[in-house]
PDB file of C-alpha atoms in Angstrom:
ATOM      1  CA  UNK A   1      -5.963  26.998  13.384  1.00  0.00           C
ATOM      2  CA  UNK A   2      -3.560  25.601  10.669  1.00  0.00           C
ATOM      3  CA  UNK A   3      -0.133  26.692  11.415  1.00  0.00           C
ATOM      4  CA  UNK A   4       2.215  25.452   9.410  1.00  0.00           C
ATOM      5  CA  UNK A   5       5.607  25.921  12.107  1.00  0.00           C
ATOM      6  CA  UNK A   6       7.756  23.301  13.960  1.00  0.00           C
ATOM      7  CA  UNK A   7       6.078  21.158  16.470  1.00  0.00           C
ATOM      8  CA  UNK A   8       3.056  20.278  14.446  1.00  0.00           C
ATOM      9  CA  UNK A   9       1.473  18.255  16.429  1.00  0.00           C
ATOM     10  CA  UNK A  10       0.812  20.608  19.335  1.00  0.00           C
ATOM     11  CA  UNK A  11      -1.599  22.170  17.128  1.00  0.00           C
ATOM     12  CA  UNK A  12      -4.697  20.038  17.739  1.00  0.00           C
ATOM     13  CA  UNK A  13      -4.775  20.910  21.059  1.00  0.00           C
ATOM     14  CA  UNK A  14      -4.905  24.579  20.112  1.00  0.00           C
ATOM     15  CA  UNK A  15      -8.547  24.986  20.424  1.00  0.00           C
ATOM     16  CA  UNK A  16      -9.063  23.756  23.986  1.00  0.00           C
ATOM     17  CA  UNK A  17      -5.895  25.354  25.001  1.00  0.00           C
ATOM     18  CA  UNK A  18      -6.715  28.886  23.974  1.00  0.00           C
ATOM     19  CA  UNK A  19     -10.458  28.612  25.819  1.00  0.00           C
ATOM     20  CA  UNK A  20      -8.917  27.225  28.724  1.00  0.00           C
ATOM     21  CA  UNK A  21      -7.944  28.867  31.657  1.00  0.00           C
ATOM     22  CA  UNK A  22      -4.443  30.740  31.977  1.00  0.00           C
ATOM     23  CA  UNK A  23      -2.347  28.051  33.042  1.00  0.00           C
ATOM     24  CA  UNK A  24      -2.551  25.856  29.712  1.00  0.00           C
ATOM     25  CA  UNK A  25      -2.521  28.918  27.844  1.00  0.00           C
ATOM     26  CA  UNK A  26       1.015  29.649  29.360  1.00  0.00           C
ATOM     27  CA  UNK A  27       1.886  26.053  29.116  1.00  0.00           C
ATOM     28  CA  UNK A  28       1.109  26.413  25.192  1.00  0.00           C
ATOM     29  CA  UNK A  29       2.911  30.026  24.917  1.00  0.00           C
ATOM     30  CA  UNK A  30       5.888  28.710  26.569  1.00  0.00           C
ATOM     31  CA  UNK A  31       6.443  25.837  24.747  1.00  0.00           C
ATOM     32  CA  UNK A  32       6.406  28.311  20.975  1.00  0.00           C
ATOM     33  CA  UNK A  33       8.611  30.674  22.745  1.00  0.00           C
ATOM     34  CA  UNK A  34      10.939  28.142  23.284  1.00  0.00           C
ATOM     35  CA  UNK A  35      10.690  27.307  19.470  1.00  0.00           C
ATOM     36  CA  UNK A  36      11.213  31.082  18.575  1.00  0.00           C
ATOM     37  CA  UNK A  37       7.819  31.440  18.263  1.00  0.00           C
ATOM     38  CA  UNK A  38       6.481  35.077  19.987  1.00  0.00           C
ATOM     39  CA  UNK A  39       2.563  35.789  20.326  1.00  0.00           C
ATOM     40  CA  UNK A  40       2.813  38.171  17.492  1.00  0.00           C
ATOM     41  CA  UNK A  41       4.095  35.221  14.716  1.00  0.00           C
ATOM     42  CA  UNK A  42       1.132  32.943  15.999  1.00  0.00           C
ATOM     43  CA  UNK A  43      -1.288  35.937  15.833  1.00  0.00           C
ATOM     44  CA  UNK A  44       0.235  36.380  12.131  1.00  0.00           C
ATOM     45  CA  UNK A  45      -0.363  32.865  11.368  1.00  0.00           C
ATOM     46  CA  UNK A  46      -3.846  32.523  12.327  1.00  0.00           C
ATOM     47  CA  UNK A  47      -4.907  35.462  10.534  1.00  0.00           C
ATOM     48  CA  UNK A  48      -3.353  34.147   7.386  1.00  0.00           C
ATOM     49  CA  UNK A  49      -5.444  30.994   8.300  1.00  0.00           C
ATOM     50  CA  UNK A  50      -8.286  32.973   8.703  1.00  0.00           C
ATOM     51  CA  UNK A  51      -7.797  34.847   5.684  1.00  0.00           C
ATOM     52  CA  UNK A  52      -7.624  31.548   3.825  1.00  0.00           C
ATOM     53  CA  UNK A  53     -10.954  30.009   5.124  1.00  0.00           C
ATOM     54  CA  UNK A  54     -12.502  33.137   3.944  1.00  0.00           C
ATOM     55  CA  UNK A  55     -11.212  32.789   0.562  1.00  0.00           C
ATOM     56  CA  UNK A  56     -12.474  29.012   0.575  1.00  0.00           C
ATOM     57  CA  UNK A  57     -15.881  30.012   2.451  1.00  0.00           C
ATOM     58  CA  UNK A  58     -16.768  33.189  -0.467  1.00  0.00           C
ATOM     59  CA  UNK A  59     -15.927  30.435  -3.052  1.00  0.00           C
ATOM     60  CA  UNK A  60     -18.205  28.121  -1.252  1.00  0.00           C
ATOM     61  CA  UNK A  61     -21.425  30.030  -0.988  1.00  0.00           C
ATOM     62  CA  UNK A  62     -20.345  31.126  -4.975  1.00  0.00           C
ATOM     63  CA  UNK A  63     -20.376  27.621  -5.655  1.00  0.00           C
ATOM     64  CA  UNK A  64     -23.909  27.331  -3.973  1.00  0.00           C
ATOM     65  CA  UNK A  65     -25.523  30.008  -5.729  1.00  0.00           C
ATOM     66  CA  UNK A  66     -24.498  28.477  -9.433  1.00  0.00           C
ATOM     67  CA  UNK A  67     -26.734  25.229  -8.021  1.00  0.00           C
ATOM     68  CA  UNK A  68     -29.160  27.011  -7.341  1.00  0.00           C
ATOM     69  CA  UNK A  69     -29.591  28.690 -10.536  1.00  0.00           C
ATOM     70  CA  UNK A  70     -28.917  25.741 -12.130  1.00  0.00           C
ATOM     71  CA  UNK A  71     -31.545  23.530 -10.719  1.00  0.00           C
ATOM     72  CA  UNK A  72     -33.732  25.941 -12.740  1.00  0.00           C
ATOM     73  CA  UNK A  73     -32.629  24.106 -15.685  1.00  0.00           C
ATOM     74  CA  UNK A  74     -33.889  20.607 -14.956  1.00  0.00           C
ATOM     75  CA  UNK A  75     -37.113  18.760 -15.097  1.00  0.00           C
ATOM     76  CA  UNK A  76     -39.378  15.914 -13.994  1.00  0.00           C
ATOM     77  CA  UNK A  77     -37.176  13.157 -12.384  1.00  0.00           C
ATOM     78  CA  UNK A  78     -34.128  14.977 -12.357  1.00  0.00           C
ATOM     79  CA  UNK A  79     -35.545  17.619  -9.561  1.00  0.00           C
ATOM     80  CA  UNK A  80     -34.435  14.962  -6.950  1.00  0.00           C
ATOM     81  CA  UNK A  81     -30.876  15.028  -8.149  1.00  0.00           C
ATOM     82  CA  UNK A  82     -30.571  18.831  -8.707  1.00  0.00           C
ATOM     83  CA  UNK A  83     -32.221  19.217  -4.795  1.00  0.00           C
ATOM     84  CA  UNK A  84     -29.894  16.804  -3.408  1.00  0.00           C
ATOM     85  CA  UNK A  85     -26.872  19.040  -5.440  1.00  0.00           C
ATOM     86  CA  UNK A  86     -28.175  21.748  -3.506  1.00  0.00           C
ATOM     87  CA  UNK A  87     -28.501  20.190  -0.183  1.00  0.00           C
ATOM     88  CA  UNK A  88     -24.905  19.141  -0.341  1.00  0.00           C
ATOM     89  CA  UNK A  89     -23.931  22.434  -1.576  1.00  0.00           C
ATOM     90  CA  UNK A  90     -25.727  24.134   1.493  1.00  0.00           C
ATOM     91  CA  UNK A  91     -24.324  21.486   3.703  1.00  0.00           C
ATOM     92  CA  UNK A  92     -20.448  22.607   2.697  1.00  0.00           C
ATOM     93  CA  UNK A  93     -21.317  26.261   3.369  1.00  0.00           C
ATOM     94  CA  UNK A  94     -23.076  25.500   6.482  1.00  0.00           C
ATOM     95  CA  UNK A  95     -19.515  24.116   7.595  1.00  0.00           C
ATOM     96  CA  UNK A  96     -17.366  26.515   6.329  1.00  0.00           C
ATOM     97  CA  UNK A  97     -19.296  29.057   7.712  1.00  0.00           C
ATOM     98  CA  UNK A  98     -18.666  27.023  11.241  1.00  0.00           C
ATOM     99  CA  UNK A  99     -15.184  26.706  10.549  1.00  0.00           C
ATOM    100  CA  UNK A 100     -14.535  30.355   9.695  1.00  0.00           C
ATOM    101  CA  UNK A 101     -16.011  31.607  13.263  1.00  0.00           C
ATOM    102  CA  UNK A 102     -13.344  29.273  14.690  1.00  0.00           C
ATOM    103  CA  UNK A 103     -10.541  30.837  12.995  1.00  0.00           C
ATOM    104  CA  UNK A 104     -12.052  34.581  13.772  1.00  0.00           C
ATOM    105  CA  UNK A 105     -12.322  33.270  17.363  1.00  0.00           C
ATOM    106  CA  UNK A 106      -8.779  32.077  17.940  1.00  0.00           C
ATOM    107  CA  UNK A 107      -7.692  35.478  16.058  1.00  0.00           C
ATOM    108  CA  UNK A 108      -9.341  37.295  18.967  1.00  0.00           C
ATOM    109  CA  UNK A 109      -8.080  34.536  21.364  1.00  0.00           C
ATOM    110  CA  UNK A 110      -4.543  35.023  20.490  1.00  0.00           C
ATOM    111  CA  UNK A 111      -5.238  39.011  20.102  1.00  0.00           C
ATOM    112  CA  UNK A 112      -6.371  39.841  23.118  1.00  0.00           C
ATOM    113  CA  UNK A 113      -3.441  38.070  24.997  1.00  0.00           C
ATOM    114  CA  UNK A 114      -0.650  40.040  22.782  1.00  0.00           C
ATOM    115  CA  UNK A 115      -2.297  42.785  23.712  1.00  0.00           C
ATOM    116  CA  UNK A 116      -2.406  41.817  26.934  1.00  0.00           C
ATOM    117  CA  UNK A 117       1.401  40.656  27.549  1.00  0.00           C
ATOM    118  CA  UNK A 118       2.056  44.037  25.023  1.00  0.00           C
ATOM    119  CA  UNK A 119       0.808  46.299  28.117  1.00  0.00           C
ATOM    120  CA  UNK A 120       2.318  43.906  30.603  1.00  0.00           C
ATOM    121  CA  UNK A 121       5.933  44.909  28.822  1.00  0.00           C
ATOM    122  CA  UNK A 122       5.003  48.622  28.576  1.00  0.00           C
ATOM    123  CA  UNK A 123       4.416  49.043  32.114  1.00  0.00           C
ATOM    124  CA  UNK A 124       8.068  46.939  33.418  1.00  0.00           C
ATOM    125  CA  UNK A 125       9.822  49.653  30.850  1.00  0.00           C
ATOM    126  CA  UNK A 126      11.715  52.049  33.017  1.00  0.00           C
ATOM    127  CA  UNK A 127      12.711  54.084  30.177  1.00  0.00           C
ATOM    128  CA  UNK A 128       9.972  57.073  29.574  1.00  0.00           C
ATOM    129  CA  UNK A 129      11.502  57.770  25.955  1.00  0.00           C
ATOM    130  CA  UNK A 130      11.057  53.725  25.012  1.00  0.00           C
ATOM    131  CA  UNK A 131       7.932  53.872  27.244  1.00  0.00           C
ATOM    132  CA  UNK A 132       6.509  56.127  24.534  1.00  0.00           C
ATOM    133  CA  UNK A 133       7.568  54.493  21.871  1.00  0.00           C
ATOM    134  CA  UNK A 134       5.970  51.106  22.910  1.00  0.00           C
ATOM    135  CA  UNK A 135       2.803  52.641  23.190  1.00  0.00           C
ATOM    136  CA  UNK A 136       2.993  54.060  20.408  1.00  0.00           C
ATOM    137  CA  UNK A 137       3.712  50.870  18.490  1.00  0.00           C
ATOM    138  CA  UNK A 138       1.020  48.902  20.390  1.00  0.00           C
ATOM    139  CA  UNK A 139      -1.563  51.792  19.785  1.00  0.00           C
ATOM    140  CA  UNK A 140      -0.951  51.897  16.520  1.00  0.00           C
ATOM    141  CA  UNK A 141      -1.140  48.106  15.904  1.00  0.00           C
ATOM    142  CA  UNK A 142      -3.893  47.566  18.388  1.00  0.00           C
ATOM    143  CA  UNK A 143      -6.041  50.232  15.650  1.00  0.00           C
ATOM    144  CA  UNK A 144      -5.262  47.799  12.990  1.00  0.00           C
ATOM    145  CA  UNK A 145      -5.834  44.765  14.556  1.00  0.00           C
ATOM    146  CA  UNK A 146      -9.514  46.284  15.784  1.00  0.00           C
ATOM    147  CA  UNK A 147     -10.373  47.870  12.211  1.00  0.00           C
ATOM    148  CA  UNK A 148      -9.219  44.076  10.896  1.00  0.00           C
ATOM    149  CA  UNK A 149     -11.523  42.368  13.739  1.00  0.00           C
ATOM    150  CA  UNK A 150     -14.465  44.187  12.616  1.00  0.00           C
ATOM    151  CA  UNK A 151     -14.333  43.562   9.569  1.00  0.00           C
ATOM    152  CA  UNK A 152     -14.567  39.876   9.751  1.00  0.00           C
ATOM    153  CA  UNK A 153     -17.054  39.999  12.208  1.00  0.00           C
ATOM    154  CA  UNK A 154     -19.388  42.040   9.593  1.00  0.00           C
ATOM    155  CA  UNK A 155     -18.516  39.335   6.971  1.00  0.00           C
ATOM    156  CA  UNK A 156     -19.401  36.776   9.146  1.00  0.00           C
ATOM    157  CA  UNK A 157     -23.025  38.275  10.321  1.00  0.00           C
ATOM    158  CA  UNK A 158     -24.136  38.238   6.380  1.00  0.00           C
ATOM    159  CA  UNK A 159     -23.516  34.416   6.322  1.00  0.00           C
ATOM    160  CA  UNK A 160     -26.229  33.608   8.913  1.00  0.00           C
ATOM    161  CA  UNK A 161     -29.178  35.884   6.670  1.00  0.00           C
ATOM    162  CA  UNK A 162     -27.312  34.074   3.311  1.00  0.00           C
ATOM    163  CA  UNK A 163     -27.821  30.664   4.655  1.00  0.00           C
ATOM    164  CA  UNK A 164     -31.343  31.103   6.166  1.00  0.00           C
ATOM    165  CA  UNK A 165     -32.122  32.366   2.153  1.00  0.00           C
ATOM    166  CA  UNK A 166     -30.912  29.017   1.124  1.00  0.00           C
ATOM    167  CA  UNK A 167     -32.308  26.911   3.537  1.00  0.00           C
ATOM    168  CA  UNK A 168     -35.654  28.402   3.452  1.00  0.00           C
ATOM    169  CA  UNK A 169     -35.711  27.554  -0.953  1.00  0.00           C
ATOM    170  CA  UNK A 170     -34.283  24.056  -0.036  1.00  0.00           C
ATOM    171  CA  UNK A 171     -36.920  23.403   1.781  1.00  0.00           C
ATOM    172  CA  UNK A 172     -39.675  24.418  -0.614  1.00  0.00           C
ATOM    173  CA  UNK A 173     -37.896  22.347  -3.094  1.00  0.00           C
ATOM    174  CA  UNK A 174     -37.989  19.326  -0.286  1.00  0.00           C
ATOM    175  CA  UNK A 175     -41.318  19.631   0.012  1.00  0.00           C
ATOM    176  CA  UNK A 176     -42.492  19.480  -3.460  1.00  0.00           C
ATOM    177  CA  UNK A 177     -39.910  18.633  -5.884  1.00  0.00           C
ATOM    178  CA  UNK A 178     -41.917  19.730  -8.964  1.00  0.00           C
ATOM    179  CA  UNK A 179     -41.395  22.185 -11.908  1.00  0.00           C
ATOM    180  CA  UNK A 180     -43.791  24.448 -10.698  1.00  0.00           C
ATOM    181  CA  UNK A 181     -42.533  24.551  -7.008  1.00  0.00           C
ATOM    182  CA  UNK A 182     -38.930  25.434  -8.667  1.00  0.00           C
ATOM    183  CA  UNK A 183     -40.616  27.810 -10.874  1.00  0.00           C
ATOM    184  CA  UNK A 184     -42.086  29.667  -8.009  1.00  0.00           C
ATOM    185  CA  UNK A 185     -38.197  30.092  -6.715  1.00  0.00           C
ATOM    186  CA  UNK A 186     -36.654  31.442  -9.874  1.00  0.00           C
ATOM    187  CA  UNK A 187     -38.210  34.753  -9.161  1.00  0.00           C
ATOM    188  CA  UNK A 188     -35.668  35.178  -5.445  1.00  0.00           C
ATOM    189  CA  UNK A 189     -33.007  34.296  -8.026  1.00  0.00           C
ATOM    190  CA  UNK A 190     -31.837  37.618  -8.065  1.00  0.00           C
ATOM    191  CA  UNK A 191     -32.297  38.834  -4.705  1.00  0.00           C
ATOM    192  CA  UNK A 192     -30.513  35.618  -3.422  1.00  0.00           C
ATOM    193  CA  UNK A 193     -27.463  36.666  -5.289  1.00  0.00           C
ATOM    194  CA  UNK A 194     -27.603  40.186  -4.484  1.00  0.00           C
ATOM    195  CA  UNK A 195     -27.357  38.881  -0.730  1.00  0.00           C
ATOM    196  CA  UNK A 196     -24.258  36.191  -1.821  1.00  0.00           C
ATOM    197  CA  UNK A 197     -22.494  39.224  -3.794  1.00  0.00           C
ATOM    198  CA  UNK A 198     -22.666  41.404  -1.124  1.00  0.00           C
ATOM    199  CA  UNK A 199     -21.465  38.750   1.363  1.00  0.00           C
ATOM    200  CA  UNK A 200     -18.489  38.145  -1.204  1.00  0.00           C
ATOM    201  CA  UNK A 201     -17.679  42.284  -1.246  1.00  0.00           C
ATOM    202  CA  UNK A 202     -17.578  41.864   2.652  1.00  0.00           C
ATOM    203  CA  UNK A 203     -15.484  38.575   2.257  1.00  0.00           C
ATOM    204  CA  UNK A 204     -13.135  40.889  -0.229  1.00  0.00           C
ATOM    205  CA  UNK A 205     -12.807  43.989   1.704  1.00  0.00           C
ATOM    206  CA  UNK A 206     -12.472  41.366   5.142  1.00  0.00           C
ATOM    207  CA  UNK A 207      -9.240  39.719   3.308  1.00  0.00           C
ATOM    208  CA  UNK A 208      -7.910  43.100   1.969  1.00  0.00           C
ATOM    209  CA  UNK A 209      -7.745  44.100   5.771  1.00  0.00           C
ATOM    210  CA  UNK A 210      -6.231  41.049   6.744  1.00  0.00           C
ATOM    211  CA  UNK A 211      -3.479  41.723   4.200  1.00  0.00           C
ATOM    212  CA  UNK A 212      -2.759  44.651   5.383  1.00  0.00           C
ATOM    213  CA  UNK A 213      -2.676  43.575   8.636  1.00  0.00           C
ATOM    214  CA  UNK A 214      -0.262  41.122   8.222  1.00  0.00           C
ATOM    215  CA  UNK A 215       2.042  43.364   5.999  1.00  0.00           C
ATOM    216  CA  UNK A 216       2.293  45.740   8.852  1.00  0.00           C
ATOM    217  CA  UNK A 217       2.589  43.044  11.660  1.00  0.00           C
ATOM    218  CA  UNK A 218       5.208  40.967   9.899  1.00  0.00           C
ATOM    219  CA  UNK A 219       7.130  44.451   8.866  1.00  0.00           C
ATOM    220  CA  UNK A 220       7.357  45.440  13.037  1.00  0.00           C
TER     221      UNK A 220
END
């Protein structure tokens, strides 16, 4: 998680913190609510984070795709270079991938204990009219957050299937590195972007949720 607040350098503890048990989470909450900081502008953050590595992940797996189509264009000794292209290429969206579940994690990390403290506050309000009213706010934002959560998670399942399509042609290419083992390949061209166009329309419609979620979150 990249936040980009005071106090910088708390943040690469941020992973361990937020899977650790309840007293270094409250250690870490404390010390942004003493900066100003509420659960709600660190769950903001980290979905704009999130929202980001998706951007740079769908432009990743993009990027992969135009290698492989392009290795279709070379020949005798440069197969080795254009596979090697590839493998790099694969590599990067291998780890973006990996880096994107970490931000979707700490999204639900960070979620789940708003929503949490949200009910904690609801139920010390003595008031029934602002009783109301709080649950209304957190119902309503707890729908958004959920509709927003699910669709990252069904952006994220269609990397797994994407990668497995490029890994299996890498290693076809690995294990021959000839025209006619490329050859063979050039006929998944098209269902191999079909399946990184439709992971992009996910990516899209993931980021557009986001967006809105943010709007609405920062706007409370």
């Amino acid at each position: 998680m990249k936040i980009h607040l005071p106090a910088a350098l708390l943040l690469a503890c941020l992973t361990l913190i937020l899977t650790s048990g309840s007293g270094c989470k409250s250690i870490y909450y404390g010390t942004w609510e003493r900066l100003g900081y509420e659960k709600r502008d660190l769950l903001v953050d980290q979905v704009k984070d999130t929202r980001a590595q998706q951007e740079e992940t769908k432009q990743q797996f993009a990027s992969a795709l135009e290698q492989f189509q392009a290795t279709f264009d070379f020949d005798g000794g440069e197969l080795e270079k254009a596979y090697e292209k590839l493998k790099d290429d694969y590599d990067r969206s291998v780890s973006q991938a990996d880096d994107l579940r970490g931000e979707i994690k700490s999204v639900k990390s960070i979620g789940k204990d708003l929503f949490k403290e949200w009910g904690q506050e609801i139920e010390l309000q003595a008031n029934p009219e602002f009783k109301d009213l709080m649950v209304q706010q957190r119902d309503t934002t707890r729908a958004s957050y959920d509709q927003m959560v699910e669709k990252m998670d069904t952006a994220a399942a269609r990397m797994d299937p994407v990668l497995q399509a490029f890994n299996d042609r890498i290693l076809v290419m690995k294990s021959s590195l000839n025209a006619a083992a490329i050859a063979s390949l050039e006929t998944t061209s098209a269902q191999l972007a079909g399946d990184v166009e439709a992971l992009i329309a996910e990516m899209n419609q993931s980021i557009a949720e986001a967006d809105e979620f943010i709007s609405a979150l920062s706007a409370g």
